[in-house]
Coordinates of C-alpha atoms and ligand atoms in Angstrom, one line a residue:
M126 CA 0.3 -0.2 -0.4
K127 CA 1.1 3.8 -0.6
N128 CA 1.6 6.2 1.0
I129 CA 0.5 9.2 0.0
V130 CA 0.8 12.4 1.4
I131 CA -0.9 15.9 0.9
I132 CA 0.9 19.2 2.0
G133 CA -2.7 21.7 2.4
N134 CA -6.1 20.6 2.6
G135 CA -7.7 24.1 0.0
I136 CA -9.9 22.8 -2.9
A137 CA -6.7 21.6 -4.6
G138 CA -6.1 18.8 -2.0
I139 CA -8.8 18.1 -1.1
T140 CA -9.9 17.6 -4.5
A141 CA -6.9 15.5 -4.8
A142 CA -7.4 13.7 -2.1
R143 CA -11.4 12.9 -2.9
H144 CA -10.4 11.7 -6.1
I145 CA -7.9 9.0 -5.5
R146 CA -9.8 8.2 -2.5
K147 CA -12.3 7.1 -5.1
K148 CA -10.2 4.7 -7.0
S149 CA -7.7 3.4 -4.1
N150 CA -7.2 2.0 -0.9
D151 CA -3.8 3.7 -0.5
R152 CA -2.6 5.1 2.6
I153 CA -3.9 9.3 1.9
T154 CA -2.6 11.6 4.7
V155 CA -4.1 15.6 4.5
I156 CA -1.8 17.9 6.4
S157 CA -2.6 21.6 6.6
G158 CA -1.5 24.3 9.1
E159 CA -3.8 26.5 8.7
T160 CA -8.1 24.5 10.0
D161 CA -8.6 21.0 10.7
H162 CA -11.2 21.0 8.1
F163 CA -11.4 22.3 4.6
F164 CA -13.4 25.2 4.0
S165 CA -14.5 27.4 1.4
R166 CA -11.8 30.3 1.5
T167 CA -13.8 32.3 -1.0
A168 CA -16.5 32.0 1.6
L169 CA -14.6 34.3 3.9
M170 CA -15.9 37.4 3.7
Y171 CA -19.8 36.1 4.6
I172 CA -18.3 35.0 8.0
Y173 CA -17.2 38.0 8.6
M174 CA -20.6 39.8 7.8
G175 CA -22.5 37.3 10.0
H176 CA -24.6 35.3 6.5
M177 CA -22.8 33.3 7.1
K178 CA -20.9 30.7 10.2
Y179 CA -17.6 29.5 9.3
E180 CA -19.3 25.5 9.4
H181 CA -21.4 26.3 7.4
T182 CA -18.5 26.7 4.7
K183 CA -17.2 23.1 5.3
P184 CA -18.6 21.4 2.1
Y185 CA -17.8 18.6 4.1
E186 CA -19.0 17.2 7.3
D187 CA -16.9 16.4 10.3
W188 CA -16.9 13.2 9.8
F189 CA -16.6 12.5 5.7
W190 CA -12.3 12.6 6.4
T191 CA -12.9 9.4 8.1
K192 CA -15.3 7.6 6.6
N193 CA -13.3 7.9 3.2
K194 CA -10.3 7.1 5.0
I195 CA -9.0 11.0 4.5
D196 CA -6.2 11.0 7.3
L197 CA -6.1 14.7 8.7
V198 CA -3.0 16.1 9.8
K199 CA -3.2 19.3 11.6
G200 CA 1.1 20.7 11.7
W201 CA 2.6 23.4 9.5
V202 CA 5.6 21.5 7.8
Q203 CA 8.4 23.0 8.0
A204 CA 11.1 21.2 5.5
I205 CA 11.1 18.5 3.2
D206 CA 14.4 16.0 2.5
F207 CA 13.5 14.8 -0.9
D208 CA 16.2 12.4 -1.0
K209 CA 14.6 10.7 2.2
K210 CA 10.9 11.1 1.8
I211 CA 10.3 12.4 4.6
L212 CA 8.4 15.5 6.5
H213 CA 9.7 17.5 9.0
L214 CA 6.4 19.1 10.6
D215 CA 7.1 21.5 14.0
T216 CA 6.3 18.2 16.0
D217 CA 6.4 15.2 14.4
D218 CA 7.7 13.6 11.2
I219 CA 5.9 12.1 8.2
N220 CA 7.2 9.7 5.7
Y221 CA 5.9 9.5 1.7
D222 CA 6.2 7.8 -1.4
Q223 CA 4.0 10.6 -3.4
L224 CA 3.3 13.9 -2.6
I225 CA 1.4 16.5 -3.6
I226 CA 2.5 20.1 -3.1
A227 CA -0.8 22.7 -2.7
T228 CA 0.2 24.9 -0.3
G229 CA -1.6 28.2 -1.6
S230 CA -0.7 31.4 -2.0
K231 CA 0.4 34.0 1.0
S232 CA -0.8 37.8 0.8
N233 CA 1.5 40.2 -0.5
K234 CA 3.7 42.9 0.8
F235 CA 5.9 45.5 -0.4
G236 CA 7.8 46.6 2.0
W237 CA 6.7 49.5 3.0
P238 CA 7.2 51.3 6.3
G239 CA 4.8 50.3 9.0
Q240 CA 3.4 47.0 7.3
N241 CA 3.8 45.0 10.5
L242 CA 2.5 47.3 12.8
E243 CA -1.2 46.2 15.2
G244 CA -3.9 46.5 12.7
V245 CA -2.3 46.2 9.4
Q246 CA -3.5 43.0 7.8
G247 CA -4.0 41.3 4.2
L248 CA -7.1 38.8 3.8
Y249 CA -6.2 35.4 2.9
S250 CA -6.7 32.6 5.6
Y251 CA -8.8 31.9 9.0
Q252 CA -5.8 33.6 11.3
D253 CA -6.7 36.8 8.7
L254 CA -10.0 36.4 9.2
E255 CA -10.1 36.3 13.1
S256 CA -7.4 39.2 13.8
M257 CA -9.7 41.1 11.2
E258 CA -12.4 40.7 13.7
S259 CA -10.3 41.7 16.4
N260 CA -8.4 44.3 14.4
T261 CA -11.5 46.0 13.2
Q262 CA -13.4 46.3 16.7
N263 CA -14.8 50.2 17.4
I264 CA -12.4 51.8 15.0
D265 CA -13.6 54.8 13.0
H266 CA -11.9 54.4 9.6
A267 CA -10.3 51.8 7.7
V268 CA -7.8 52.3 5.2
V269 CA -8.1 49.3 2.2
V270 CA -4.6 49.2 0.5
G271 CA -5.5 47.4 -3.2
G272 CA -7.7 47.3 -5.7
G273 CA -7.9 43.8 -6.7
L274 CA -10.9 41.6 -5.7
I275 CA -9.5 40.8 -1.9
G276 CA -9.4 44.7 -1.8
I277 CA -13.1 44.8 -3.3
E278 CA -14.3 42.3 -1.1
M279 CA -12.3 43.5 1.6
V280 CA -14.4 46.9 1.2
E281 CA -17.5 45.5 1.6
M282 CA -17.0 43.8 4.8
L283 CA -16.0 46.7 6.5
H284 CA -18.9 48.6 4.9
S285 CA -21.1 46.2 5.8
R286 CA -20.2 47.0 9.3
H287 CA -20.6 50.6 8.8
I288 CA -16.7 51.8 9.3
P289 CA -16.2 53.8 6.8
V290 CA -14.0 53.3 3.8
T291 CA -10.6 54.9 2.1
F292 CA -9.6 52.7 -0.9
L293 CA -6.3 53.5 -2.5
V294 CA -6.1 52.8 -6.0
R295 CA -2.8 53.0 -8.3
E296 CA -4.7 52.1 -11.0
A297 CA -6.6 55.1 -13.7
S298 CA -9.5 53.0 -13.0
F299 CA -10.6 49.9 -10.4
W300 CA -9.0 46.7 -11.8
D301 CA -8.2 48.0 -15.7
I302 CA -5.4 45.7 -16.0
V303 CA -8.0 43.0 -15.8
L304 CA -11.1 44.9 -16.9
P305 CA -12.3 46.7 -20.3
P306 CA -12.3 49.9 -19.7
E307 CA -16.7 50.4 -19.7
E308 CA -16.5 47.5 -17.0
S309 CA -14.0 49.4 -14.8
E310 CA -15.8 52.5 -14.9
M311 CA -19.1 50.9 -13.9
I312 CA -17.3 49.4 -11.0
N313 CA -15.8 52.8 -10.0
R314 CA -19.1 54.1 -9.8
H315 CA -21.0 50.9 -8.0
I316 CA -18.2 51.4 -5.3
R317 CA -18.6 55.2 -4.6
E318 CA -22.7 54.6 -4.7
Y319 CA -21.7 52.7 -1.8
G320 CA -19.8 55.6 0.1
I321 CA -16.8 54.6 -0.2
D322 CA -13.9 57.0 -0.2
L323 CA -12.6 55.5 -3.6
R324 CA -8.9 57.5 -5.1
L325 CA -7.7 56.6 -8.2
S326 CA -3.9 56.3 -9.1
T327 CA -2.8 57.3 -5.7
E328 CA 0.2 54.7 -4.0
L329 CA 0.4 53.8 -0.5
D330 CA 3.4 55.8 0.9
Q331 CA 4.4 54.9 4.0
I332 CA 1.6 53.7 7.4
L333 CA 2.0 55.5 9.6
D334 CA 2.7 54.5 14.1
D335 CA 0.6 55.6 17.2
G336 CA 3.8 55.2 19.3
H337 CA 2.8 52.3 20.3
G338 CA 2.9 49.5 17.3
K339 CA -0.1 50.3 16.4
V340 CA -1.2 51.7 13.3
K341 CA -2.3 55.9 12.9
G342 CA -3.0 56.0 9.6
V343 CA -1.1 56.3 6.2
K344 CA 0.2 58.3 4.2
T345 CA 0.0 58.4 0.0
K346 CA 2.8 59.4 -2.2
S347 CA 1.2 62.7 -3.2
G348 CA 1.6 63.3 0.4
D349 CA -2.4 63.2 1.8
V350 CA -2.4 61.3 5.4
I351 CA -5.5 59.8 6.1
D352 CA -6.0 59.2 9.7
C353 CA -7.1 55.1 10.4
Q354 CA -7.1 52.1 13.2
F355 CA -7.0 49.6 10.8
V356 CA -5.7 49.4 6.6
G357 CA -6.2 46.2 4.7
L358 CA -3.1 45.2 2.3
T359 CA -4.9 43.3 -0.3
V360 CA -2.1 44.1 -3.6
G361 CA -2.3 40.5 -4.3
V362 CA -0.7 37.2 -4.0
S363 CA 2.4 34.8 -4.7
P364 CA 2.9 31.5 -4.4
N365 CA 3.1 30.5 -0.8
I366 CA 6.4 28.4 -0.9
D367 CA 9.0 30.4 1.1
F368 CA 9.9 27.2 3.3
L369 CA 11.0 25.5 -0.1
R370 CA 12.9 28.3 -1.3
D371 CA 16.8 26.6 -1.9
T372 CA 16.0 22.8 -1.9
K373 CA 16.2 20.3 -4.8
L374 CA 13.0 21.6 -5.4
Q375 CA 12.4 23.7 -8.8
V376 CA 11.6 27.0 -7.9
D377 CA 10.6 30.4 -9.6
R378 CA 7.3 32.3 -8.3
G379 CA 5.9 28.7 -8.5
I380 CA 7.0 25.1 -8.1
L381 CA 7.8 24.8 -11.6
V382 CA 5.6 21.6 -13.2
N383 CA 5.1 20.1 -16.1
E384 CA 1.4 19.3 -18.0
F385 CA 1.4 16.7 -16.0
L386 CA 1.6 18.7 -12.8
E387 CA 5.0 17.0 -11.9
T388 CA 7.9 18.5 -9.9
N389 CA 11.5 18.5 -11.2
I390 CA 11.5 15.3 -8.8
P391 CA 9.8 11.8 -8.8
D392 CA 7.0 11.5 -6.8
V393 CA 6.2 15.1 -6.1
Y394 CA 3.6 16.9 -7.3
A395 CA 2.4 20.2 -7.1
I396 CA -1.2 21.8 -7.7
G397 CA -3.4 24.8 -7.5
D398 CA -1.9 28.1 -6.7
C399 CA 1.8 27.7 -5.4
T400 CA 2.5 26.1 -8.8
Q401 CA 4.3 27.9 -11.6
V402 CA 3.3 25.6 -15.6
R403 CA 6.4 25.8 -17.2
E404 CA 5.4 25.9 -20.4
P405 CA 1.1 27.3 -20.4
L406 CA -1.3 26.2 -23.1
Q407 CA -1.9 28.8 -25.5
H408 CA -3.9 31.8 -23.6
R409 CA -3.4 30.9 -20.0
K410 CA -1.3 31.8 -17.3
P411 CA 1.5 30.2 -16.0
I412 CA 0.3 31.2 -12.8
E413 CA -3.8 31.2 -12.5
A414 CA -4.3 31.1 -8.5
V415 CA -7.9 31.3 -9.1
W416 CA -10.6 28.5 -7.3
Y417 CA -11.6 26.6 -9.8
A418 CA -7.9 25.6 -11.6
G419 CA -7.0 24.2 -8.7
R420 CA -10.1 22.0 -8.2
M421 CA -9.2 20.9 -12.0
M422 CA -5.2 20.5 -11.0
G423 CA -6.5 18.3 -8.1
E424 CA -8.6 16.3 -10.6
T425 CA -5.7 16.3 -12.9
V426 CA -3.1 15.4 -10.5
A427 CA -5.7 12.4 -8.7
Q428 CA -5.4 10.7 -12.6
S429 CA -1.6 10.6 -12.8
I430 CA -1.0 9.2 -9.0
L431 CA -4.2 6.4 -9.6
G432 CA -1.5 5.3 -12.6
N433 CA -3.7 6.7 -15.5
K434 CA -1.1 9.8 -17.0
T435 CA -2.7 13.0 -17.6
A436 CA -2.0 16.3 -19.0
Y437 CA -3.8 19.3 -16.9
K438 CA -5.6 20.9 -20.0
P439 CA -7.6 24.2 -18.2
G440 CA -9.4 24.3 -22.0
V441 CA -11.1 28.2 -21.7
W442 CA -10.6 30.6 -19.0
F443 CA -13.2 31.1 -16.5
N444 CA -13.7 33.5 -13.2
S445 CA -16.4 34.6 -11.3
A446 CA -16.8 37.1 -8.1
K447 CA -18.6 39.8 -7.1
F448 CA -18.3 43.5 -7.3
F449 CA -20.1 44.2 -3.5
D450 CA -23.8 42.7 -5.6
I451 CA -23.1 43.5 -9.3
E452 CA -21.7 39.6 -10.5
Y453 CA -19.4 39.3 -12.9
Q454 CA -18.1 36.4 -15.4
V455 CA -15.2 35.9 -17.3
Y456 CA -15.4 33.8 -20.4
G457 CA -11.9 33.4 -22.6
Q458 CA -10.3 36.0 -23.9
V459 CA -11.3 39.9 -22.4
N460 CA -8.7 42.0 -22.8
P461 CA -9.1 45.7 -21.0
N462 CA -7.6 46.8 -24.6
P463 CA -9.0 44.4 -27.7
K464 CA -5.6 43.4 -29.6
S465 CA -5.4 43.8 -33.2
N466 CA -7.7 40.8 -34.8
E467 CA -10.2 41.0 -32.0
K468 CA -13.3 43.3 -32.3
S469 CA -15.6 43.9 -28.9
F470 CA -19.0 44.4 -28.7
Y471 CA -20.1 45.4 -25.4
W472 CA -23.8 46.7 -24.3
E473 CA -24.6 48.1 -20.7
D474 CA -28.1 49.0 -19.0
L475 CA -29.9 52.1 -18.6
F476 CA -28.9 52.0 -14.7
G477 CA -25.3 51.1 -15.8
K478 CA -25.5 48.3 -13.8
K479 CA -25.6 45.7 -16.1
G480 CA -23.2 44.7 -18.6
V481 CA -22.2 42.3 -21.2
R482 CA -18.9 42.3 -23.9
I483 CA -18.8 39.3 -26.7
V484 CA -15.1 39.6 -28.0
F485 CA -14.7 38.0 -31.0
D486 CA -11.7 37.8 -33.9
S487 CA -11.8 40.8 -37.1
N488 CA -11.3 38.2 -39.6
S489 CA -13.0 34.8 -38.6
M490 CA -15.3 36.4 -36.6
Q491 CA -14.9 33.6 -34.3
V492 CA -16.0 34.4 -30.5
L493 CA -13.0 34.9 -28.5
G494 CA -14.3 36.0 -25.0
M495 CA -17.2 37.3 -23.2
D496 CA -17.7 39.0 -19.8
A497 CA -20.3 40.1 -18.3
L498 CA -21.2 42.0 -14.8
G499 CA -24.8 41.8 -13.7
I500 CA -25.8 39.1 -15.2
R501 CA -25.8 35.3 -15.1
F502 CA -24.9 33.1 -17.9
R503 CA -24.7 29.6 -18.1
H504 CA -20.8 28.5 -18.5
E505 CA -21.6 24.8 -20.2
V506 CA -22.9 27.1 -23.1
W507 CA -20.3 29.9 -23.3
D508 CA -17.1 27.0 -22.7
E509 CA -18.6 25.3 -26.0
W510 CA -19.1 28.7 -28.0
I511 CA -15.8 29.5 -27.1
S512 CA -14.0 26.0 -26.9
S513 CA -15.9 25.4 -31.0
G514 CA -15.5 28.9 -32.6
E515 CA -19.1 29.3 -32.6
K516 CA -19.6 32.8 -35.1
I517 CA -20.3 35.9 -33.5
E518 CA -24.4 36.0 -35.4
K519 CA -24.9 32.7 -34.3
V520 CA -24.0 33.4 -30.3
I521 CA -25.8 37.1 -31.1
T522 CA -28.9 35.1 -32.7
N523 CA -29.5 32.1 -29.9
L524 CA -27.9 34.0 -26.7
K525 CA -31.2 33.0 -24.9
K526 CA -29.9 30.4 -24.8
S527 CA -27.1 30.9 -22.6
L528 CA -28.8 32.6 -19.7
F529 CA -28.7 31.4 -16.6
D530 CA -32.4 33.0 -15.5
P531 CA -34.1 33.2 -18.8
E532 CA -37.0 34.2 -16.5
F533 CA -35.7 37.3 -14.3
F534 CA -33.3 38.7 -17.3
K535 CA -35.8 38.9 -19.8
E536 CA -35.9 41.4 -22.0
V537 CA -32.0 41.8 -22.3
D538 CA -30.9 39.2 -24.6
V539 CA -33.7 41.8 -26.8
E540 CA -31.5 45.0 -26.6
I541 CA -28.3 43.7 -27.4
Q542 CA -29.9 42.0 -30.0
E543 CA -30.7 45.5 -31.2
K544 CA -27.8 46.9 -30.3
F545 CA -25.9 45.0 -32.2
N546 CA -28.0 45.1 -35.5
R547 CA -27.7 48.7 -35.2
E548 CA -23.3 48.7 -35.0
H549 CA -22.7 46.0 -37.0
H550 CA -25.4 47.0 -39.0
S551 CA -26.1 43.6 -39.8
S552 CA -29.7 41.3 -39.2
V553 CA -29.3 39.0 -36.7
P554 CA -32.7 38.0 -36.3
V555 CA -34.1 39.5 -33.7
R556 CA -36.0 37.6 -30.4
K557 CA -40.4 38.1 -30.6
K558 CA -40.8 39.5 -27.1
S559 CA -43.7 37.8 -25.5
I560 CA -46.2 40.0 -23.7
L561 CA -45.5 40.5 -20.4
E562 CA -42.2 41.0 -21.3
K563 CA -43.4 43.6 -23.2
I564 CA -45.9 45.4 -20.5
F565 CA -42.9 44.7 -17.3
S566 CA -40.2 45.6 -19.7
Ligands
LIG676 C1 -11.1 36.4 0.9 C2 -11.0 36.1 -1.2 C3 -11.7 35.7 -1.7 C4 -11.5 35.0 -3.4 N1 -12.2 34.6 -4.4 C5 -12.4 34.2 -5.0 C6 -13.5 33.7 -6.1 O1 -14.1 34.6 -6.1 N2 -13.3 32.9 -7.4 C7 -12.0 32.6 -7.2 O2 -11.5 31.9 -8.4 N3 -10.5 32.4 -6.1 C8 -11.1 33.1 -5.0 N4 -10.4 33.0 -4.2 C9 -9.0 32.4 -4.9 C10 -9.1 30.9 -4.1 O3 -9.9 31.1 -2.8 C11 -7.8 30.2 -4.3 O4 -7.0 29.9 -5.6 C12 -7.9 29.0 -4.1 O5 -8.4 28.7 -2.6 C13 -6.4 28.4 -4.0 O6 -6.4 26.8 -3.2 P1 -5.4 26.2 -2.8 O7 -6.1 24.7 -3.0 O8 -4.1 26.0 -4.0 O9 -4.3 26.3 -2.4 P2 -5.0 27.4 -0.5 O10 -6.6 27.0 -0.6 O11 -4.8 28.9 -0.3 O12 -4.8 26.1 0.3 C14 -3.7 25.5 1.2 C15 -3.5 25.5 2.4 O13 -2.4 24.3 2.0 C16 -1.7 25.6 3.7 N5 -0.3 25.3 3.9 C17 0.2 25.8 3.3 N6 1.6 25.7 3.9 C18 2.1 24.5 4.6 C19 2.6 24.0 4.9 N7 3.9 24.5 5.1 N8 2.6 23.1 6.2 C20 1.1 23.4 6.1 N9 0.6 23.3 5.6 C21 0.4 24.7 4.8 C22 -2.9 26.7 4.0 O14 -2.7 27.1 5.0 C23 -4.0 26.6 3.6 O15 -5.0 25.8 4.1 C24 -10.3 34.1 -2.8 C25 -9.2 34.5 -2.3 C26 -9.2 34.9 -0.9 C27 -8.6 35.4 0.0

């Protein structure tokens, strides 16, 4: 019987463990220093906001692990002896025959003066959530630095507790390194409508000490001083691999893996956020720190461990997030500025709360990607359209098929079809609205 050990009980490590267990009786051990059980990291914000308890974020009941003979060990792996196949934990040593490293990410810090003061923190782990809970008791003002997905979640969390927030964003518009201008502008407006003091094109210079080791404010590069008792540093994440640097394991920004998620050391694999794919497929990045990629890597590596060597083929890019109450989905390629071969069609509703962009190739007219704000679309439909290179006119014609909740978003597809025809001198058949839709539109 083999001894398979997984470091990390996040989505990547746990998916691997579950899929191996489905077809193998080998011994499986999952180690994590963070929590006893797997929980949904993406739901951390809802615990702070009082919508969920920690117990609700655990996708499996605690008995699931014993029943499925997956041994859980709580502890931090300090070092790995790859020659002897031994993990050194803070309290114990554990041997392995095959090792899967799935240690996730850590929050970035860029050496700002004052970044280690009390009341200054990132948001990644369950421990971060606990310190945010205590750091934000009885405070008058908070500053969040970094305009990405975790930054806006932290702003929403603080806002839910009626804590006034200043949101410092280095870029000229929210997340404009990913979102095209119209989408980014919609989110700027939305953030401000919530009463958030959004400061664009603003960089942090230093975090100020109250003389007792606690934060009392921040200074921006333009010299403004903002008083606050809490600073959220949400300036991105990087692979959590510091304890693996200067070992035999080849690392760069992340643990380097080939298409089979194998590292340079036999019997050692890496998956999830901590991984850097040596030769990513076209339109994919070497490091993709998202839930969905971690799950797919977990499924893939399980196949190889089970003897069915399988390459990681992530398919069409997908991500989803939420900007306060505006949901966001992206499929395939949607660049902030279209490339030379790309055309982009954008529709936004009258109230500026819903938007849909479809990107297509200007020569072949094949759809390359789409993003949506405030409207949910069906994953499998867009995945199929983009991977099969469906033509834009056909996609626009059949848009209703891809709406997740067509009853709720009745007229959207018709408006999109009409706008597309106007802008592209096209004659895509426009769906006829039902009488009810006409009454309510
Ligand atoms: C607040 C927040 C919101 C997010 N929202 C979204 C979202 O909406 N959509 C999306 O796609 N992604 C989102 N993400 C990102 C997503 O959560 C991650 O991509 C995903 O959780 C990574 O999974 P993983 O299994 O690779 O690593 P992790 O979930 O980080 O799990 C790794 C585990 O390994 C443990 N570990 C690390 N080192 C050691 C060690 N030396 N010894 C023992 N244990 C160790 C860690 O403590 C951790 O428990 C969000 C992340 C955060 C923080």
